[in-house]
PDB file of C-alpha atoms in Angstrom:
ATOM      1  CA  UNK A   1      -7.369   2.117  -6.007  1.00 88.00           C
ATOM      2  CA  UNK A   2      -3.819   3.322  -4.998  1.00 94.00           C
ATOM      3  CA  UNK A   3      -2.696   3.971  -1.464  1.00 96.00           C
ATOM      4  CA  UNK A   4      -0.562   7.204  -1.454  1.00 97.00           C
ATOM      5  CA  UNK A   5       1.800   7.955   1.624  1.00 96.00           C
ATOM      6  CA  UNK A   6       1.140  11.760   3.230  1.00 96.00           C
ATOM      7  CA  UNK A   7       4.608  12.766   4.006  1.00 94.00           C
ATOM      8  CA  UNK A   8       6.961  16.205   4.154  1.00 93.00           C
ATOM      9  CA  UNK A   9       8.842  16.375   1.029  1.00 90.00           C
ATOM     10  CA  UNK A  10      12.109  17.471   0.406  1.00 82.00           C
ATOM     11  CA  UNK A  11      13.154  16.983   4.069  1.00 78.00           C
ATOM     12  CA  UNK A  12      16.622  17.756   3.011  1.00 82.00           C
ATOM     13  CA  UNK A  13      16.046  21.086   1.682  1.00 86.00           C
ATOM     14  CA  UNK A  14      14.052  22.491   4.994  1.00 89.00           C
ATOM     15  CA  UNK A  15      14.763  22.322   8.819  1.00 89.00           C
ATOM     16  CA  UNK A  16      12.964  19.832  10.924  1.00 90.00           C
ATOM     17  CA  UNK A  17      11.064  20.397  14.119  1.00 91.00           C
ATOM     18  CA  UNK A  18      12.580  18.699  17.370  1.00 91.00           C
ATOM     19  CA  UNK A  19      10.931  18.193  20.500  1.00 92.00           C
ATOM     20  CA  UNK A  20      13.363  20.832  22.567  1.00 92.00           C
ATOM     21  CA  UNK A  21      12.475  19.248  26.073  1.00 91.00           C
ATOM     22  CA  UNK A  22      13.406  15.622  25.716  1.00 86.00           C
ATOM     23  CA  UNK A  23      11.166  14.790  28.590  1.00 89.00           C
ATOM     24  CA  UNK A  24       8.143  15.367  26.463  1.00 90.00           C
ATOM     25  CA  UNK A  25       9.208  12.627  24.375  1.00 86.00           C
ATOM     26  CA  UNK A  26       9.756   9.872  27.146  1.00 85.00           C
ATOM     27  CA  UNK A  27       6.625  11.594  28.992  1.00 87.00           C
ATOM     28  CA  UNK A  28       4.554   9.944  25.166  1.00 86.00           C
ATOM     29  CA  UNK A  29       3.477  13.747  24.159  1.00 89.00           C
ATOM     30  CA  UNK A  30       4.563  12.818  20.628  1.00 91.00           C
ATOM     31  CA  UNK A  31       2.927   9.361  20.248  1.00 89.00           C
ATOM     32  CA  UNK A  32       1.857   8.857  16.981  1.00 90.00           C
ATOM     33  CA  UNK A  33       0.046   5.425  17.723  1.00 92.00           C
ATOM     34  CA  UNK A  34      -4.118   6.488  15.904  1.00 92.00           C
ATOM     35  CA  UNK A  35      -4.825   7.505  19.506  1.00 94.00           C
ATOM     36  CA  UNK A  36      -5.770  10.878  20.421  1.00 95.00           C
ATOM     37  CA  UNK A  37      -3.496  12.782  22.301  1.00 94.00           C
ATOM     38  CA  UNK A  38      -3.954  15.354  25.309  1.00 92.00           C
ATOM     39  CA  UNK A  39      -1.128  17.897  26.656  1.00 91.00           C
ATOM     40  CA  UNK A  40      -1.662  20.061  29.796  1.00 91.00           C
ATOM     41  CA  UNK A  41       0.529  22.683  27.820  1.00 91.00           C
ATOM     42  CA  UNK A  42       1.746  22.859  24.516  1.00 92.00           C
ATOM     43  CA  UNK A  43       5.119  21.398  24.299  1.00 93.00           C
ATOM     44  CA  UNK A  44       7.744  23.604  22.825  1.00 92.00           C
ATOM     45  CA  UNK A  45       9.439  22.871  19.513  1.00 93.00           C
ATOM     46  CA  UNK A  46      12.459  24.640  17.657  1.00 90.00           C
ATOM     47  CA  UNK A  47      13.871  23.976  14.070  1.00 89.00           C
ATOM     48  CA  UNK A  48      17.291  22.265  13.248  1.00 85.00           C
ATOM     49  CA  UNK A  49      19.659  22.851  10.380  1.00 72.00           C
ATOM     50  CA  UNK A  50      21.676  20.023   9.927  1.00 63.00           C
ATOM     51  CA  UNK A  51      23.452  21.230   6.889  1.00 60.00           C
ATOM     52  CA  UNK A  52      27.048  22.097   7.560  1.00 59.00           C
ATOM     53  CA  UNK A  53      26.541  24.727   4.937  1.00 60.00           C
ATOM     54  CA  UNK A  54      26.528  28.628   5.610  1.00 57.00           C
ATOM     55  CA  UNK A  55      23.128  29.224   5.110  1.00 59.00           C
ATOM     56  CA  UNK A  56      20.543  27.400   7.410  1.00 76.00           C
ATOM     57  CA  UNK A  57      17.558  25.831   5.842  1.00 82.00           C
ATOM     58  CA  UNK A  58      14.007  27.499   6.906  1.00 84.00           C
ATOM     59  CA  UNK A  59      11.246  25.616   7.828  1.00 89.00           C
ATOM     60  CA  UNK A  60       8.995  24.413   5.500  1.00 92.00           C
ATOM     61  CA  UNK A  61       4.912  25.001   5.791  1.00 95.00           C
ATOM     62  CA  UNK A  62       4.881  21.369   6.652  1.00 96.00           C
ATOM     63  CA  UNK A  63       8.044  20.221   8.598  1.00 93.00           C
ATOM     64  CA  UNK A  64       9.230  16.892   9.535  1.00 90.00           C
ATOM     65  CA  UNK A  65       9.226  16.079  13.414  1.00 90.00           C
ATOM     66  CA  UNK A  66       9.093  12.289  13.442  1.00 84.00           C
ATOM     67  CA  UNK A  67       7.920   9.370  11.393  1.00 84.00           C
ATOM     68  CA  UNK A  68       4.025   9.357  11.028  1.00 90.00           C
ATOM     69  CA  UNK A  69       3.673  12.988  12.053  1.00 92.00           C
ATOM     70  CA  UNK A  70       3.760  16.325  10.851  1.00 95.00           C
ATOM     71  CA  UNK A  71       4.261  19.921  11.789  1.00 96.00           C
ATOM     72  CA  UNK A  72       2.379  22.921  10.261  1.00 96.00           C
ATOM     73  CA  UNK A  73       2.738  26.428  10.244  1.00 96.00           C
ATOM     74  CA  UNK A  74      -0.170  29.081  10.503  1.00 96.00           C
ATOM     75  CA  UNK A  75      -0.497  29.291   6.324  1.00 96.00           C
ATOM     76  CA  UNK A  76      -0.426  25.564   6.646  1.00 97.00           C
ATOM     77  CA  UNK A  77      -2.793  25.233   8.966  1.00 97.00           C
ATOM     78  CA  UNK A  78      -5.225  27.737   7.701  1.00 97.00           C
ATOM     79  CA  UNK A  79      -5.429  25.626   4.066  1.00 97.00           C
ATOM     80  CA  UNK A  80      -5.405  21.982   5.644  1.00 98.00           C
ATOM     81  CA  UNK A  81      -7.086  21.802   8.350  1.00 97.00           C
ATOM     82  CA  UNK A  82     -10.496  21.845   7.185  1.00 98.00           C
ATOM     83  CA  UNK A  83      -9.674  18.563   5.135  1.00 98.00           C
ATOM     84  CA  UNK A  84      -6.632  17.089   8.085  1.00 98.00           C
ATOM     85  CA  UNK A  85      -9.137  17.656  11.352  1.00 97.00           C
ATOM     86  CA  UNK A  86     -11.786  14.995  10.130  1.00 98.00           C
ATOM     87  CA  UNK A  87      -9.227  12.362  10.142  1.00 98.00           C
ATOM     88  CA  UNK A  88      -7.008  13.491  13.512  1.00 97.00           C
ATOM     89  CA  UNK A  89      -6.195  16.123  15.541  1.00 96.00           C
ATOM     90  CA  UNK A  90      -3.786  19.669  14.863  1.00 97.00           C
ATOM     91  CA  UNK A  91      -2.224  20.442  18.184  1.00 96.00           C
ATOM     92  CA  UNK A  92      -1.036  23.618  19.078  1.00 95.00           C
ATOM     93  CA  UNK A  93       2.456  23.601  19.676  1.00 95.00           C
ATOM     94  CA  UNK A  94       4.924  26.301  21.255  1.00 91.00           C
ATOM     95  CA  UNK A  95       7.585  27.428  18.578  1.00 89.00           C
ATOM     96  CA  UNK A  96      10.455  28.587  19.002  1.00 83.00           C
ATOM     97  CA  UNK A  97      12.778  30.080  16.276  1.00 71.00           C
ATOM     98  CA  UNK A  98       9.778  30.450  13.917  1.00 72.00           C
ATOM     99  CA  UNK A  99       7.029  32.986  13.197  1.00 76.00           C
ATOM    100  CA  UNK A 100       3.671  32.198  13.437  1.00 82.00           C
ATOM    101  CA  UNK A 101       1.788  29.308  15.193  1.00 91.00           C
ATOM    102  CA  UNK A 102       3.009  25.817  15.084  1.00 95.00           C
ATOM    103  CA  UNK A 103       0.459  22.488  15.131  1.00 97.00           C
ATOM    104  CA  UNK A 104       1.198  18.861  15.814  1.00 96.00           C
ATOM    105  CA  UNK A 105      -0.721  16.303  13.048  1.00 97.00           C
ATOM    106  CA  UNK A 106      -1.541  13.500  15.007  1.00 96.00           C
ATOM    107  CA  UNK A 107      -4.036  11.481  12.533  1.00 97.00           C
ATOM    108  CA  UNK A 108      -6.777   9.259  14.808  1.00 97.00           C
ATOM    109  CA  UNK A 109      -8.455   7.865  11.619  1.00 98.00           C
ATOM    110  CA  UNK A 110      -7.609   4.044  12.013  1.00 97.00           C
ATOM    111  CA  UNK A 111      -8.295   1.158   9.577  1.00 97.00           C
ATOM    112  CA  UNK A 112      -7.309  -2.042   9.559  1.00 97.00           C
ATOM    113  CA  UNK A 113      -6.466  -2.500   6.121  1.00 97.00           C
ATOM    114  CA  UNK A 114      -2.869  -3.427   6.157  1.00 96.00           C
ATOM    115  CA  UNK A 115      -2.406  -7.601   4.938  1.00 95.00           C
ATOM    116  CA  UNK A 116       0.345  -8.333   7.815  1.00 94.00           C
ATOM    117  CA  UNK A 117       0.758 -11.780   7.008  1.00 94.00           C
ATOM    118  CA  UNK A 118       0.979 -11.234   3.246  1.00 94.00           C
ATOM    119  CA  UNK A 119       3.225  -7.829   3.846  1.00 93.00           C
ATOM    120  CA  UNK A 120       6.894  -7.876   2.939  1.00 93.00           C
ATOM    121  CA  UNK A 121       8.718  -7.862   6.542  1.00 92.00           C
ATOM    122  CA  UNK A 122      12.370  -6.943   7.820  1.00 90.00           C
ATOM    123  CA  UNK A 123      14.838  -9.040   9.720  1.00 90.00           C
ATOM    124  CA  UNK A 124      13.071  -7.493  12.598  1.00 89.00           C
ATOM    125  CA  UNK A 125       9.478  -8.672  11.945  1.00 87.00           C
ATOM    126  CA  UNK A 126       8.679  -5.013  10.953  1.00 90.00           C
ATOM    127  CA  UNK A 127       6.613  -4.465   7.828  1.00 93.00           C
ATOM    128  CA  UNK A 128       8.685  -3.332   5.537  1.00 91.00           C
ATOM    129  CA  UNK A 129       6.660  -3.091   2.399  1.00 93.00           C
ATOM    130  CA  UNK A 130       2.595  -3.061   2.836  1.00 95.00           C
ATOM    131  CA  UNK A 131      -0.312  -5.147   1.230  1.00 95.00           C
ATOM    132  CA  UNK A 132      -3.528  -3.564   1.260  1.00 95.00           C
ATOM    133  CA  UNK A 133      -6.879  -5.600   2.058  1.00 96.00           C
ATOM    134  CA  UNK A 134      -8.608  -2.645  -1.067  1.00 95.00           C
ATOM    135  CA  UNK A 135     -12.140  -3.961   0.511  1.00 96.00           C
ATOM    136  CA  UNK A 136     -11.603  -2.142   3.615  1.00 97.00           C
ATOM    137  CA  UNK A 137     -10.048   1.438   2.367  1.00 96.00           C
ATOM    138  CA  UNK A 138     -12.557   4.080   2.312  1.00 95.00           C
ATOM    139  CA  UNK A 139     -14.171   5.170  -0.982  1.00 94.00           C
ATOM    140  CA  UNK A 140     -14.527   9.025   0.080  1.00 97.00           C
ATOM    141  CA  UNK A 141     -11.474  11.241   0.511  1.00 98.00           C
ATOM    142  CA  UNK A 142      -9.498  10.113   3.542  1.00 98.00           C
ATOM    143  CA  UNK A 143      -6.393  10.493   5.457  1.00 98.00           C
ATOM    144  CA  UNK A 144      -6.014   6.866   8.217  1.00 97.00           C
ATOM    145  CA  UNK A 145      -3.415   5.069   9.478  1.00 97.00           C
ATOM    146  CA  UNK A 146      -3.658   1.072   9.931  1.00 97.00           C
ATOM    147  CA  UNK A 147      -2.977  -0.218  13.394  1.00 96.00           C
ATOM    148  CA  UNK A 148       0.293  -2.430  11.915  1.00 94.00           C
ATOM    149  CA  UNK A 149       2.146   0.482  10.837  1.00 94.00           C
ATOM    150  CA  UNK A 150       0.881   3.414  12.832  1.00 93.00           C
ATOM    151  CA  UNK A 151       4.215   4.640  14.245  1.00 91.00           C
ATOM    152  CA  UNK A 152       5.803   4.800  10.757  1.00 92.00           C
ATOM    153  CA  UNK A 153       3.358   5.951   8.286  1.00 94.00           C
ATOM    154  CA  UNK A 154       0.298   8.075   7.235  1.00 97.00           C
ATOM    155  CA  UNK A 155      -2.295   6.825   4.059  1.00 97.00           C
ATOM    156  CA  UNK A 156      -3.898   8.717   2.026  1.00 98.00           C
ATOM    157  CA  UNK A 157      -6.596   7.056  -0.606  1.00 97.00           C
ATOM    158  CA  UNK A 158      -7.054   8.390  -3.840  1.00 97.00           C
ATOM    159  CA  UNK A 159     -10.021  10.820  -3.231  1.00 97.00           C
ATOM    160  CA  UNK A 160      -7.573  12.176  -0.137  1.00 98.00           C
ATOM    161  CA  UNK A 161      -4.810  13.022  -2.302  1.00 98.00           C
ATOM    162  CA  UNK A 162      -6.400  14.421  -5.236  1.00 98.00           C
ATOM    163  CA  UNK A 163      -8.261  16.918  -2.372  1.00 98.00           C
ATOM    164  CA  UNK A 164      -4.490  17.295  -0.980  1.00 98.00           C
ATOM    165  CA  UNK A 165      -2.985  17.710  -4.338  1.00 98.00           C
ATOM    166  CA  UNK A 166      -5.360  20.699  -5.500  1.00 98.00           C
ATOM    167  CA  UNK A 167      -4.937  22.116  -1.872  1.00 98.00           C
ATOM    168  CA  UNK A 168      -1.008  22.213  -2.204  1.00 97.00           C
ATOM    169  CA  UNK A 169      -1.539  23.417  -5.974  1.00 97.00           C
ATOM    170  CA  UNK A 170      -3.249  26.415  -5.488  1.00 97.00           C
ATOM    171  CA  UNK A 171      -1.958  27.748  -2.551  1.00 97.00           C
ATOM    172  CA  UNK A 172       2.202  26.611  -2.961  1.00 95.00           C
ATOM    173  CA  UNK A 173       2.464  24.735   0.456  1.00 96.00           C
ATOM    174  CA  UNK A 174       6.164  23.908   0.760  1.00 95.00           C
ATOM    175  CA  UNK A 175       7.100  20.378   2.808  1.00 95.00           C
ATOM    176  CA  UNK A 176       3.970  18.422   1.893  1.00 96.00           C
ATOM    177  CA  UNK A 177       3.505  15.688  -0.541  1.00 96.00           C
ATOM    178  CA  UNK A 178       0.930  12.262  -1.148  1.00 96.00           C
ATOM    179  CA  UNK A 179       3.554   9.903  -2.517  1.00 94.00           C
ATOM    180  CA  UNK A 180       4.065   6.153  -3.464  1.00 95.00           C
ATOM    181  CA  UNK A 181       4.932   4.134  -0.650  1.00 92.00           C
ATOM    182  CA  UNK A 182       8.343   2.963  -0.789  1.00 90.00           C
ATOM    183  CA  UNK A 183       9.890  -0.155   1.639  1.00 86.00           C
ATOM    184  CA  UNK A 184      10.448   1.138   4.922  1.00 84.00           C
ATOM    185  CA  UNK A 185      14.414  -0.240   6.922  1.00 72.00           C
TER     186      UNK A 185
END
């Protein structure tokens, strides 16, 4: 079994969603820890270009935010989350900038599968490339995070991304991809 990585793709060809009131980010309304989340509002979200070309990059149907999350749009949405909402929740965000609803990924599916103490680490202690304990990875299609690396990263098994695959295949979703890991800084 291969662990895929669910992550936007070709983050340097769209615009990526930013928090645009930085208190919502010290206030934890973007935590991206495998615990569920709860906002009192939607917090709002706009779309920067940081090309210093003259055209600006659109937004993708899945944009980058931050590490370990993702944003969708209402097309998005509309073809994921039956598959994404078994495995974490799709919050409702307030776009600006963009057409069309907006929804925070925040996956809640957690299993400890990630080897720490056999995982390639950083200077910093951080796990920089992961070994997987296979035994305790889901056989059915599913979408987790591991405890270890939670802030960084989302998993996919291989069920998950052939579901994922077909999903992005027959409908075109732009900014979405199940890739191989690679070593994190």
């Amino acid at each position: 079994m291969t662990i895929w990585e669910l992550r936007c793709a070709s983050v340097n060809d769209y615009a990526m969603a930013v928090p645009l009131n930085p208190g919502d980010v010290s206030a934890g309304l973007f935590r991206i820890d495998g615990k569920p989340l709860e906002w009192k509002r939607p917090p709002r979200i706009g779309f920067a270009d940081s090309t210093r070309k003259n055209h600006e990059r659109p937004p993708a149907d899945v944009s980058a935010m931050v590490p370990g999350a993702m944003v969708l749009n209402a097309h998005a949405h509309a073809v994921l989350a039956p598959f994404l909402s078994a495995f974490g929740q799709l919050l409702e965000l307030d776009s600006e900038g963009a057409p069309g609803p907006r929804f925070f990924y925040n996956v809640t599916h957690l299993v400890r599968c990630v080897d720490v103490e056999h995982s390639e680490k950083n200077e910093l202690g951080r796990i920089r490339r992961e070994v997987f304990d296979l035994s305790k990875v889901p056989a059915e299609a599913a979408v987790f995070k591991d405890p270890a690396t939670a802030r960084s990263r989302i998993y996919v098994n291989d069920a998950g991304k052939a579901v994922i695959d077909q999903l992005i295949a027959s409908t075109g979703l732009s900014g979405i991809e199940c890739g191989m890991l690679e070593p994190t800084l």
